[in-house]
CSV table of C-alpha atoms in Angstrom, one decimal:
chain,number,residue,atom,x,y,z
P,1,MET,CA,-34.6,8.6,9.0
P,2,ASN,CA,-37.1,5.6,10.1
P,3,GLN,CA,-36.1,3.8,12.9
P,4,GLY,CA,-33.9,0.3,11.4
P,5,ALA,CA,-33.5,2.1,8.3
P,6,GLU,CA,-30.7,0.7,7.0
P,7,ILE,CA,-27.3,2.4,6.2
P,8,ARG,CA,-24.8,2.4,3.6
P,9,VAL,CA,-21.5,3.6,4.8
P,10,PRO,CA,-18.0,3.2,3.7
P,11,MET,CA,-15.9,0.4,5.4
P,12,HIS,CA,-13.6,3.1,6.4
P,13,LYS,CA,-15.5,5.8,7.5
P,14,ILE,CA,-16.4,3.7,10.2
P,15,PRO,CA,-14.9,4.1,14.1
P,16,ASN,CA,-11.7,1.7,14.4
P,17,VAL,CA,-9.0,1.1,15.8
P,18,ALA,CA,-6.1,-1.7,15.0
P,19,LEU,CA,-5.9,-4.6,18.5
P,20,GLY,CA,-3.0,-6.8,17.0
P,21,LYS,CA,-0.7,-7.9,14.2
P,22,VAL,CA,-0.5,-11.6,12.3
P,23,GLN,CA,3.4,-11.3,11.4
P,24,GLN,CA,3.9,-7.9,9.7
P,25,ARG,CA,1.8,-7.1,6.6
P,26,HIS,CA,-1.5,-8.8,8.6
P,27,VAL,CA,-3.0,-6.1,11.1
P,28,VAL,CA,-6.4,-7.4,13.2
P,29,ARG,CA,-9.4,-4.3,13.1
P,30,ILE,CA,-11.9,-3.8,15.5
P,31,PHE,CA,-14.9,-1.6,14.0
P,32,PHE,CA,-17.3,-0.1,16.0
P,33,PRO,CA,-20.2,0.9,13.7
P,34,ARG,CA,-22.7,2.7,16.5
P,35,LEU,CA,-19.9,4.8,16.4
P,36,TYR,CA,-20.6,6.5,13.1
P,37,SER,CA,-21.4,9.5,13.1
P,38,ALA,CA,-23.0,11.1,9.1
P,39,SER,CA,-21.8,14.7,10.8
P,40,SER,CA,-18.5,13.6,11.7
P,41,LEU,CA,-14.7,14.2,10.3
P,42,GLY,CA,-12.9,12.0,11.4
P,43,VAL,CA,-12.7,8.2,11.9
P,44,GLY,CA,-11.0,7.7,14.8
P,45,VAL,CA,-12.0,6.1,18.0
P,46,SER,CA,-11.9,9.0,21.4
P,47,GLN,CA,-9.7,8.5,23.8
P,48,ALA,CA,-11.9,8.3,26.4
P,49,ASP,CA,-13.7,5.2,24.3
P,50,LEU,CA,-10.2,3.3,24.1
P,51,ALA,CA,-9.0,4.3,27.6
P,52,LEU,CA,-12.7,2.2,28.4
P,53,ILE,CA,-12.1,-0.5,26.0
P,54,TYR,CA,-8.6,-1.2,27.1
P,55,ASP,CA,-9.4,-1.0,31.3
P,56,ARG,CA,-13.2,-2.5,31.2
P,57,CYS,CA,-12.8,-4.6,27.8
P,58,LEU,CA,-9.4,-5.4,27.0
P,59,ARG,CA,-7.6,-6.5,29.4
P,60,PRO,CA,-10.1,-7.8,31.5
P,61,THR,CA,-10.6,-10.2,28.5
P,62,MET,CA,-6.6,-11.3,28.2
P,63,VAL,CA,-6.3,-12.0,32.2
P,64,GLU,CA,-10.0,-13.5,32.2
P,65,VAL,CA,-8.7,-16.0,29.4
P,66,ILE,CA,-5.7,-16.0,29.5
P,67,PRO,CA,-4.5,-15.3,33.0
P,68,GLU,CA,-0.5,-16.6,32.8
P,69,SER,CA,-0.5,-13.4,30.7
P,70,THR,CA,-1.6,-10.5,33.2
P,71,ASP,CA,1.8,-9.4,34.4
P,72,GLN,CA,2.3,-8.6,30.8
P,73,TRP,CA,-0.2,-6.6,30.0
P,74,PRO,CA,-0.3,-2.2,31.8
P,75,THR,CA,-2.7,-2.1,34.9
P,76,SER,CA,-4.8,0.9,32.9
P,77,TYR,CA,-4.7,2.4,29.6
P,78,ALA,CA,-3.3,5.8,30.8
P,79,THR,CA,-0.2,3.8,32.5
P,80,ALA,CA,0.3,1.9,28.8
P,81,TYR,CA,-0.2,4.9,27.1
P,82,THR,CA,2.7,7.0,29.7
P,83,GLN,CA,5.0,3.6,28.6
P,84,PHE,CA,5.1,3.6,25.2
P,85,ARG,CA,5.3,7.1,24.5
P,86,ASN,CA,8.3,8.0,23.6
P,87,ARG,CA,10.7,11.6,24.6
P,88,PHE,CA,9.7,13.1,21.3
P,89,GLY,CA,5.7,12.7,21.8
P,90,THR,CA,5.3,9.8,19.4
P,91,LEU,CA,4.5,6.1,20.3
P,92,ALA,CA,6.2,3.4,20.0
P,93,PHE,CA,4.3,0.2,20.8
P,94,GLY,CA,5.3,-2.8,22.6
P,95,SER,CA,3.5,-6.6,21.3
P,96,ILE,CA,2.3,-9.3,23.8
P,97,ASP,CA,2.1,-12.4,22.0
P,98,ILE,CA,-1.6,-14.5,21.9
P,99,PRO,CA,-1.4,-18.2,21.3
P,100,TRP,CA,-3.4,-19.4,18.8
P,101,TYR,CA,-5.6,-21.7,20.5
P,102,SER,CA,-6.9,-19.0,22.7
P,103,LEU,CA,-7.9,-16.6,19.7
P,104,GLN,CA,-11.6,-18.0,19.2
P,105,GLU,CA,-12.5,-16.9,22.9
P,106,VAL,CA,-10.8,-14.1,23.3
P,107,ALA,CA,-13.1,-12.5,19.9
P,108,GLN,CA,-16.2,-14.0,22.3
P,109,THR,CA,-15.3,-12.4,25.4
P,110,LEU,CA,-14.3,-9.3,24.4
P,111,LEU,CA,-17.0,-8.5,22.1
P,112,THR,CA,-19.5,-9.6,24.9
P,113,LYS,CA,-17.8,-7.6,27.4
P,114,LEU,CA,-18.3,-4.1,24.9
P,115,GLY,CA,-21.6,-5.0,24.4
P,116,ASP,CA,-21.6,-4.7,28.2
P,117,GLU,CA,-20.1,-2.1,28.9
P,118,LYS,CA,-21.6,0.5,26.7
P,119,PRO,CA,-24.3,0.1,23.7
P,120,ALA,CA,-22.1,1.8,21.4
P,121,PHE,CA,-19.5,-0.7,21.4
P,122,LYS,CA,-22.5,-3.4,20.3
P,123,ASP,CA,-22.3,-5.8,17.1
P,124,ALA,CA,-18.2,-4.6,17.2
P,125,TYR,CA,-16.9,-6.6,14.6
P,126,PHE,CA,-12.9,-8.2,13.3
P,127,VAL,CA,-11.8,-6.9,9.9
P,128,HIS,CA,-7.9,-8.5,8.8
P,129,GLU,CA,-6.6,-5.5,6.0
P,130,LEU,CA,-3.8,-7.2,4.8
P,131,ARG,CA,-1.0,-4.6,3.3
P,132,GLY,CA,2.2,-4.2,1.5
P,133,THR,CA,1.3,-7.4,-0.8
P,134,LYS,CA,2.7,-5.9,-4.1
P,135,ASN,CA,4.8,-8.2,-6.1
P,136,ALA,CA,2.9,-11.4,-3.8
P,137,THR,CA,2.5,-13.2,-7.0
P,138,VAL,CA,4.7,-13.8,-10.7
P,139,HIS,CA,4.2,-15.4,-12.7
P,140,ASN,CA,3.3,-15.8,-16.3
P,141,GLY,CA,0.8,-13.2,-17.2
P,142,SER,CA,0.3,-15.1,-21.4
P,143,ASP,CA,-0.4,-18.3,-19.1
P,144,GLU,CA,-4.1,-18.9,-18.1
P,145,ARG,CA,-2.6,-21.7,-15.9
P,146,GLU,CA,-0.1,-19.7,-14.1
P,147,ARG,CA,-2.5,-16.3,-13.8
P,148,GLN,CA,-4.4,-19.1,-12.3
P,149,LEU,CA,-2.3,-20.5,-9.4
P,150,ALA,CA,-0.9,-16.2,-8.8
P,151,PHE,CA,-5.0,-15.8,-8.1
P,152,GLU,CA,-5.7,-18.7,-5.6
P,153,ASP,CA,-2.4,-17.9,-4.2
P,154,MET,CA,-3.4,-14.5,-3.5
P,155,PHE,CA,-6.0,-14.9,-2.3
P,156,GLU,CA,-5.3,-18.0,-0.2
P,157,HIS,CA,-7.0,-16.8,3.2
P,158,VAL,CA,-9.9,-15.2,1.3
P,159,ASP,CA,-13.3,-16.7,0.9
P,160,VAL,CA,-13.9,-14.9,-2.8
P,161,ARG,CA,-17.1,-16.9,-3.2
P,162,ASN,CA,-18.6,-14.3,-0.3
P,163,LEU,CA,-16.8,-11.6,-1.8
P,164,VAL,CA,-19.4,-8.5,-4.2
P,165,ALA,CA,-16.7,-8.6,-6.8
P,166,GLN,CA,-17.7,-5.4,-8.4
P,167,ASP,CA,-16.8,-3.7,-4.5
P,168,TRP,CA,-13.4,-5.1,-4.4
P,169,GLN,CA,-10.7,-3.9,-7.0
P,170,VAL,CA,-6.5,-5.5,-7.9
P,171,ASP,CA,-3.8,-3.9,-9.0
P,172,VAL,CA,-2.2,-6.6,-12.0
P,173,ALA,CA,1.5,-6.3,-13.4
P,174,LEU,CA,3.3,-6.3,-15.9
P,175,ALA,CA,7.2,-6.0,-16.4
P,176,ILE,CA,9.2,-5.4,-19.2
P,177,GLY,CA,12.8,-6.2,-18.6
P,178,VAL,CA,16.1,-6.6,-20.5
P,179,PRO,CA,18.9,-8.6,-18.7
P,180,GLY,CA,21.7,-6.1,-17.5
P,181,HIS,CA,19.8,-2.8,-18.9
P,182,VAL,CA,17.1,-0.8,-17.6
P,183,VAL,CA,13.9,-0.6,-19.6
P,184,THR,CA,11.9,3.1,-19.0
P,185,TRP,CA,9.0,4.2,-21.4
P,186,ARG,CA,8.6,6.4,-23.8
P,187,GLU,CA,6.2,9.8,-23.3
P,188,SER,CA,6.0,9.5,-26.8
P,189,CYS,CA,3.9,6.5,-26.8
P,190,HIS,CA,1.8,7.2,-23.5
P,191,GLN,CA,-1.5,8.0,-25.5
P,192,GLU,CA,-1.3,4.7,-28.1
P,193,LEU,CA,-0.5,2.5,-24.1
P,194,LEU,CA,-3.6,4.0,-22.7
P,195,SER,CA,-5.7,3.6,-26.5
P,196,HIS,CA,-4.8,0.0,-26.1
P,197,LEU,CA,-5.9,-0.9,-22.4
P,198,MET,CA,-8.9,1.2,-23.0
P,199,PRO,CA,-10.1,-0.1,-26.1
P,200,ASN,CA,-13.8,1.6,-25.9
P,201,ALA,CA,-12.8,4.9,-25.0
P,202,PRO,CA,-13.0,7.6,-27.5
P,203,ILE,CA,-9.2,9.0,-29.0
P,204,PRO,CA,-10.2,12.7,-28.0
P,205,ARG,CA,-11.9,11.7,-24.7
P,206,ILE,CA,-7.5,9.8,-24.1
P,207,GLU,CA,-6.1,13.0,-25.3
P,208,ARG,CA,-8.6,15.6,-22.1
P,209,LEU,CA,-7.8,13.1,-19.9
P,210,MET,CA,-3.6,13.3,-20.7
P,211,LYS,CA,-4.1,17.6,-20.2
P,212,ASN,CA,-5.7,17.1,-17.4
P,213,LYS,CA,-2.8,18.1,-14.4
P,214,GLY,CA,-5.8,17.2,-12.0
P,215,ASN,CA,-6.2,13.1,-13.6
P,216,PHE,CA,-2.7,12.5,-15.0
P,217,HIS,CA,0.8,13.4,-13.9
P,218,LEU,CA,4.2,12.5,-15.9
P,219,ASP,CA,7.1,10.8,-14.1
P,220,ARG,CA,10.2,11.6,-15.6
P,221,ALA,CA,13.8,9.8,-15.9
P,222,LEU,CA,16.4,11.5,-16.1
P,223,GLN,CA,15.7,14.9,-16.8
P,224,VAL,CA,15.2,13.4,-20.5
P,225,LYS,CA,12.5,14.3,-22.7
P,226,GLU,CA,11.1,11.4,-24.1
P,227,PHE,CA,11.7,9.3,-21.2
P,228,ALA,CA,9.0,9.1,-18.9
P,229,GLY,CA,6.3,7.4,-17.0
P,230,PHE,CA,2.6,8.4,-15.6
P,231,ARG,CA,-0.4,8.2,-14.0
P,232,ALA,CA,-3.7,8.0,-14.1
P,233,ASN,CA,-7.1,8.6,-12.6
P,234,THR,CA,-9.6,7.1,-15.8
P,235,ALA,CA,-12.0,5.8,-13.4
P,236,ASN,CA,-14.6,8.8,-15.2
P,237,VAL,CA,-13.2,7.9,-18.3
P,238,ALA,CA,-15.6,6.9,-20.8
P,239,GLY,CA,-15.4,3.7,-21.8
P,240,SER,CA,-12.2,2.5,-19.8
P,241,GLY,CA,-13.8,-0.9,-19.1
P,242,GLY,CA,-13.0,-0.7,-15.6
P,243,ILE,CA,-9.8,0.5,-15.5
P,244,SER,CA,-10.3,3.0,-12.5
P,245,TYR,CA,-6.0,3.7,-12.5
P,246,VAL,CA,-3.5,3.3,-14.8
P,247,GLN,CA,0.5,3.3,-13.5
P,248,ALA,CA,3.9,3.3,-16.4
P,249,TYR,CA,7.1,3.3,-14.2
P,250,CYS,CA,10.0,2.4,-14.3
P,251,THR,CA,11.7,0.5,-11.6
P,252,SER,CA,15.1,1.4,-11.0
P,253,LYS,CA,13.1,4.2,-8.8
P,254,ASN,CA,13.4,0.9,-6.2
P,255,VAL,CA,16.7,2.4,-5.6
P,256,THR,CA,16.5,5.6,-4.1
P,257,TYR,CA,12.5,5.1,-2.4
P,258,GLN,CA,12.7,4.5,0.5
P,259,LEU,CA,10.1,4.9,3.6
P,260,ASN,CA,12.1,7.7,5.7
P,261,PRO,CA,13.4,10.6,5.0
P,262,GLY,CA,17.4,9.5,4.3
P,263,VAL,CA,20.4,10.3,1.9
P,264,PHE,CA,18.1,10.3,-1.0
P,265,ARG,CA,15.6,12.1,1.0
P,266,ARG,CA,14.4,15.7,-1.5
P,267,ARG,CA,16.5,18.6,0.0
P,268,GLN,CA,16.2,22.0,0.6
P,269,ALA,CA,18.1,25.0,-1.2
P,270,LYS,CA,19.1,26.4,1.9
P,271,GLU,CA,20.8,23.9,3.2
P,272,LEU,CA,23.5,24.4,0.8
P,273,LEU,CA,24.1,28.1,2.6
P,274,GLN,CA,24.8,25.9,6.4
P,275,LYS,CA,28.1,24.6,6.8
P,276,GLU,CA,26.5,22.2,9.3
P,277,THR,CA,24.2,20.4,6.4
P,278,GLU,CA,26.9,21.4,3.8
P,279,GLU,CA,28.9,19.6,5.1
P,280,LYS,CA,25.8,16.3,5.7
P,281,ILE,CA,25.3,16.9,1.7
P,282,VAL,CA,28.5,16.5,0.7
P,283,ARG,CA,28.8,13.0,2.6
P,284,ASP,CA,25.5,12.4,1.4
P,285,LEU,CA,26.4,12.5,-2.5
P,286,ASP,CA,29.3,10.3,-1.4
P,287,VAL,CA,27.2,7.8,-0.3
P,288,MET,CA,24.3,8.1,-3.6
P,289,SER,CA,27.5,7.6,-5.1
P,290,GLU,CA,27.8,4.7,-3.9
P,291,VAL,CA,24.7,3.2,-4.4
P,292,PHE,CA,24.8,3.9,-8.3
P,293,PHE,CA,28.3,2.1,-8.9
P,294,GLU,CA,26.4,-0.4,-7.1
P,295,CYS,CA,24.2,-0.2,-9.4
P,296,ALA,CA,26.3,-0.2,-12.5
P,297,GLY,CA,27.9,-3.2,-11.6
P,298,GLU,CA,31.4,-1.0,-11.6
P,299,GLN,CA,31.6,-3.2,-8.2
P,300,GLU,CA,34.2,-5.8,-7.8
P,301,GLY,CA,31.5,-8.4,-6.6
P,302,VAL,CA,28.9,-6.8,-6.6
P,303,ALA,CA,26.2,-8.0,-9.9
P,304,GLY,CA,25.3,-4.8,-10.6
P,305,ARG,CA,21.0,-3.9,-10.5
P,306,ASP,CA,18.5,-3.8,-13.3
P,307,GLY,CA,15.5,-1.7,-14.0
P,308,CYS,CA,12.2,-3.1,-15.8
P,309,ALA,CA,10.0,-1.0,-17.5
P,310,ARG,CA,6.6,-1.7,-15.2
P,311,LEU,CA,2.7,-1.1,-16.3
P,312,GLU,CA,-0.1,-2.2,-13.6
P,313,ILE,CA,-4.0,-1.2,-14.0
P,314,ARG,CA,-6.6,-1.2,-11.1
P,315,VAL,CA,-9.5,-3.2,-11.7
P,316,THR,CA,-12.4,-4.7,-10.2
P,317,LEU,CA,-12.2,-8.5,-8.9
P,318,ASP,CA,-13.9,-10.5,-11.7
P,319,LYS,CA,-12.0,-8.2,-14.5
P,320,VAL,CA,-9.1,-9.7,-12.4
P,321,MET,CA,-8.3,-12.4,-14.9
P,322,ASP,CA,-8.5,-11.2,-18.4
P,323,SER,CA,-6.6,-8.1,-17.6
P,324,LEU,CA,-3.2,-7.3,-18.9
P,325,SER,CA,-2.1,-10.9,-19.6
P,326,ALA,CA,0.0,-9.0,-21.9
P,327,LEU,CA,1.1,-6.4,-24.0
P,328,PRO,CA,1.3,-6.9,-27.7
P,329,GLU,CA,5.6,-7.3,-29.4
P,330,ASP,CA,5.1,-4.2,-31.4
P,331,LEU,CA,3.1,-2.2,-29.4
P,332,ILE,CA,6.2,-2.8,-26.7
P,333,GLY,CA,9.1,-2.2,-29.2
P,334,ARG,CA,7.4,1.0,-29.7
P,335,SER,CA,6.5,1.7,-25.9
P,336,VAL,CA,9.6,1.3,-24.0
P,337,VAL,CA,14.0,1.9,-24.6
P,338,ALA,CA,16.4,-0.4,-23.2
P,339,ILE,CA,19.3,1.2,-21.9
P,340,ASP,CA,22.6,-0.5,-21.2
P,341,ARG,CA,22.9,-0.8,-16.7
P,342,ARG,CA,26.4,1.1,-16.8
P,343,LEU,CA,25.0,3.8,-18.8
P,344,TRP,CA,21.8,4.4,-17.3
P,345,TRP,CA,23.4,5.0,-13.9
């Protein structure tokens, strides 16, 4: 390779490390392009480099720019690692607030120290990662003005003019609900739904997609064959119109979804044969029953919980305003079924 030749690398393959957070969903990362190696299997930064970054760059930057915070920063990376490691061997981090008016000076000073400390740290840059923004905007999809306002709200902190729209993907969703009911999808209409979303894709190609277990997955509900959503990777489907992913599901699954294993976790059969776990399962079943009882609206003072049939597609940024604004009413009538909330739960 000639010196100075341009290398194009997906961002997620460039070594980086989380540096800080803004509120709950916004993570500030620092990327080190000179640490990238095509032969490397990972994108992490080595422990030696992390220690160097903290001991010789990050902590000195904070002491210099915000001297009043000196007493809050561990004296070394090794000390910080010991302090934030719990008895289970995992890391539980604390946080130190940085005044907003010091951020620019902190960033400039840190980048300078990084470049001076090690040549491989030169050309480092910051990336703002926003995650967990699902349902960030809710609007009437058939109203063009509402779609535009929702788009502007979603990208309030992003200069869209400086983005390559074809390189960005956005999930667009449509929810179908009936008050007092749980609405779910019919398996018999999956092909018709996909054909509507991808009108230029030949029917035989969609049929092959639905038979491909690697790219198409059924999500059944209530162990009833006709009630099922699906997940489909459509990026390689000819005529997909730029849609790379489609998901149809019922939001009732949110009732049992847990970020960490809890009452609704998957159980092992052997747990029924062990007295200590068998008793725990019985108690958990009581808790689950109470949850479903409340969702059905049978608990006094509790309104109950409906469920919507939700359809999501992933498209490039340049197509987001013209995608999934609505579905034909006759297609909706064939594709979903509304079940009384009390009967469902």
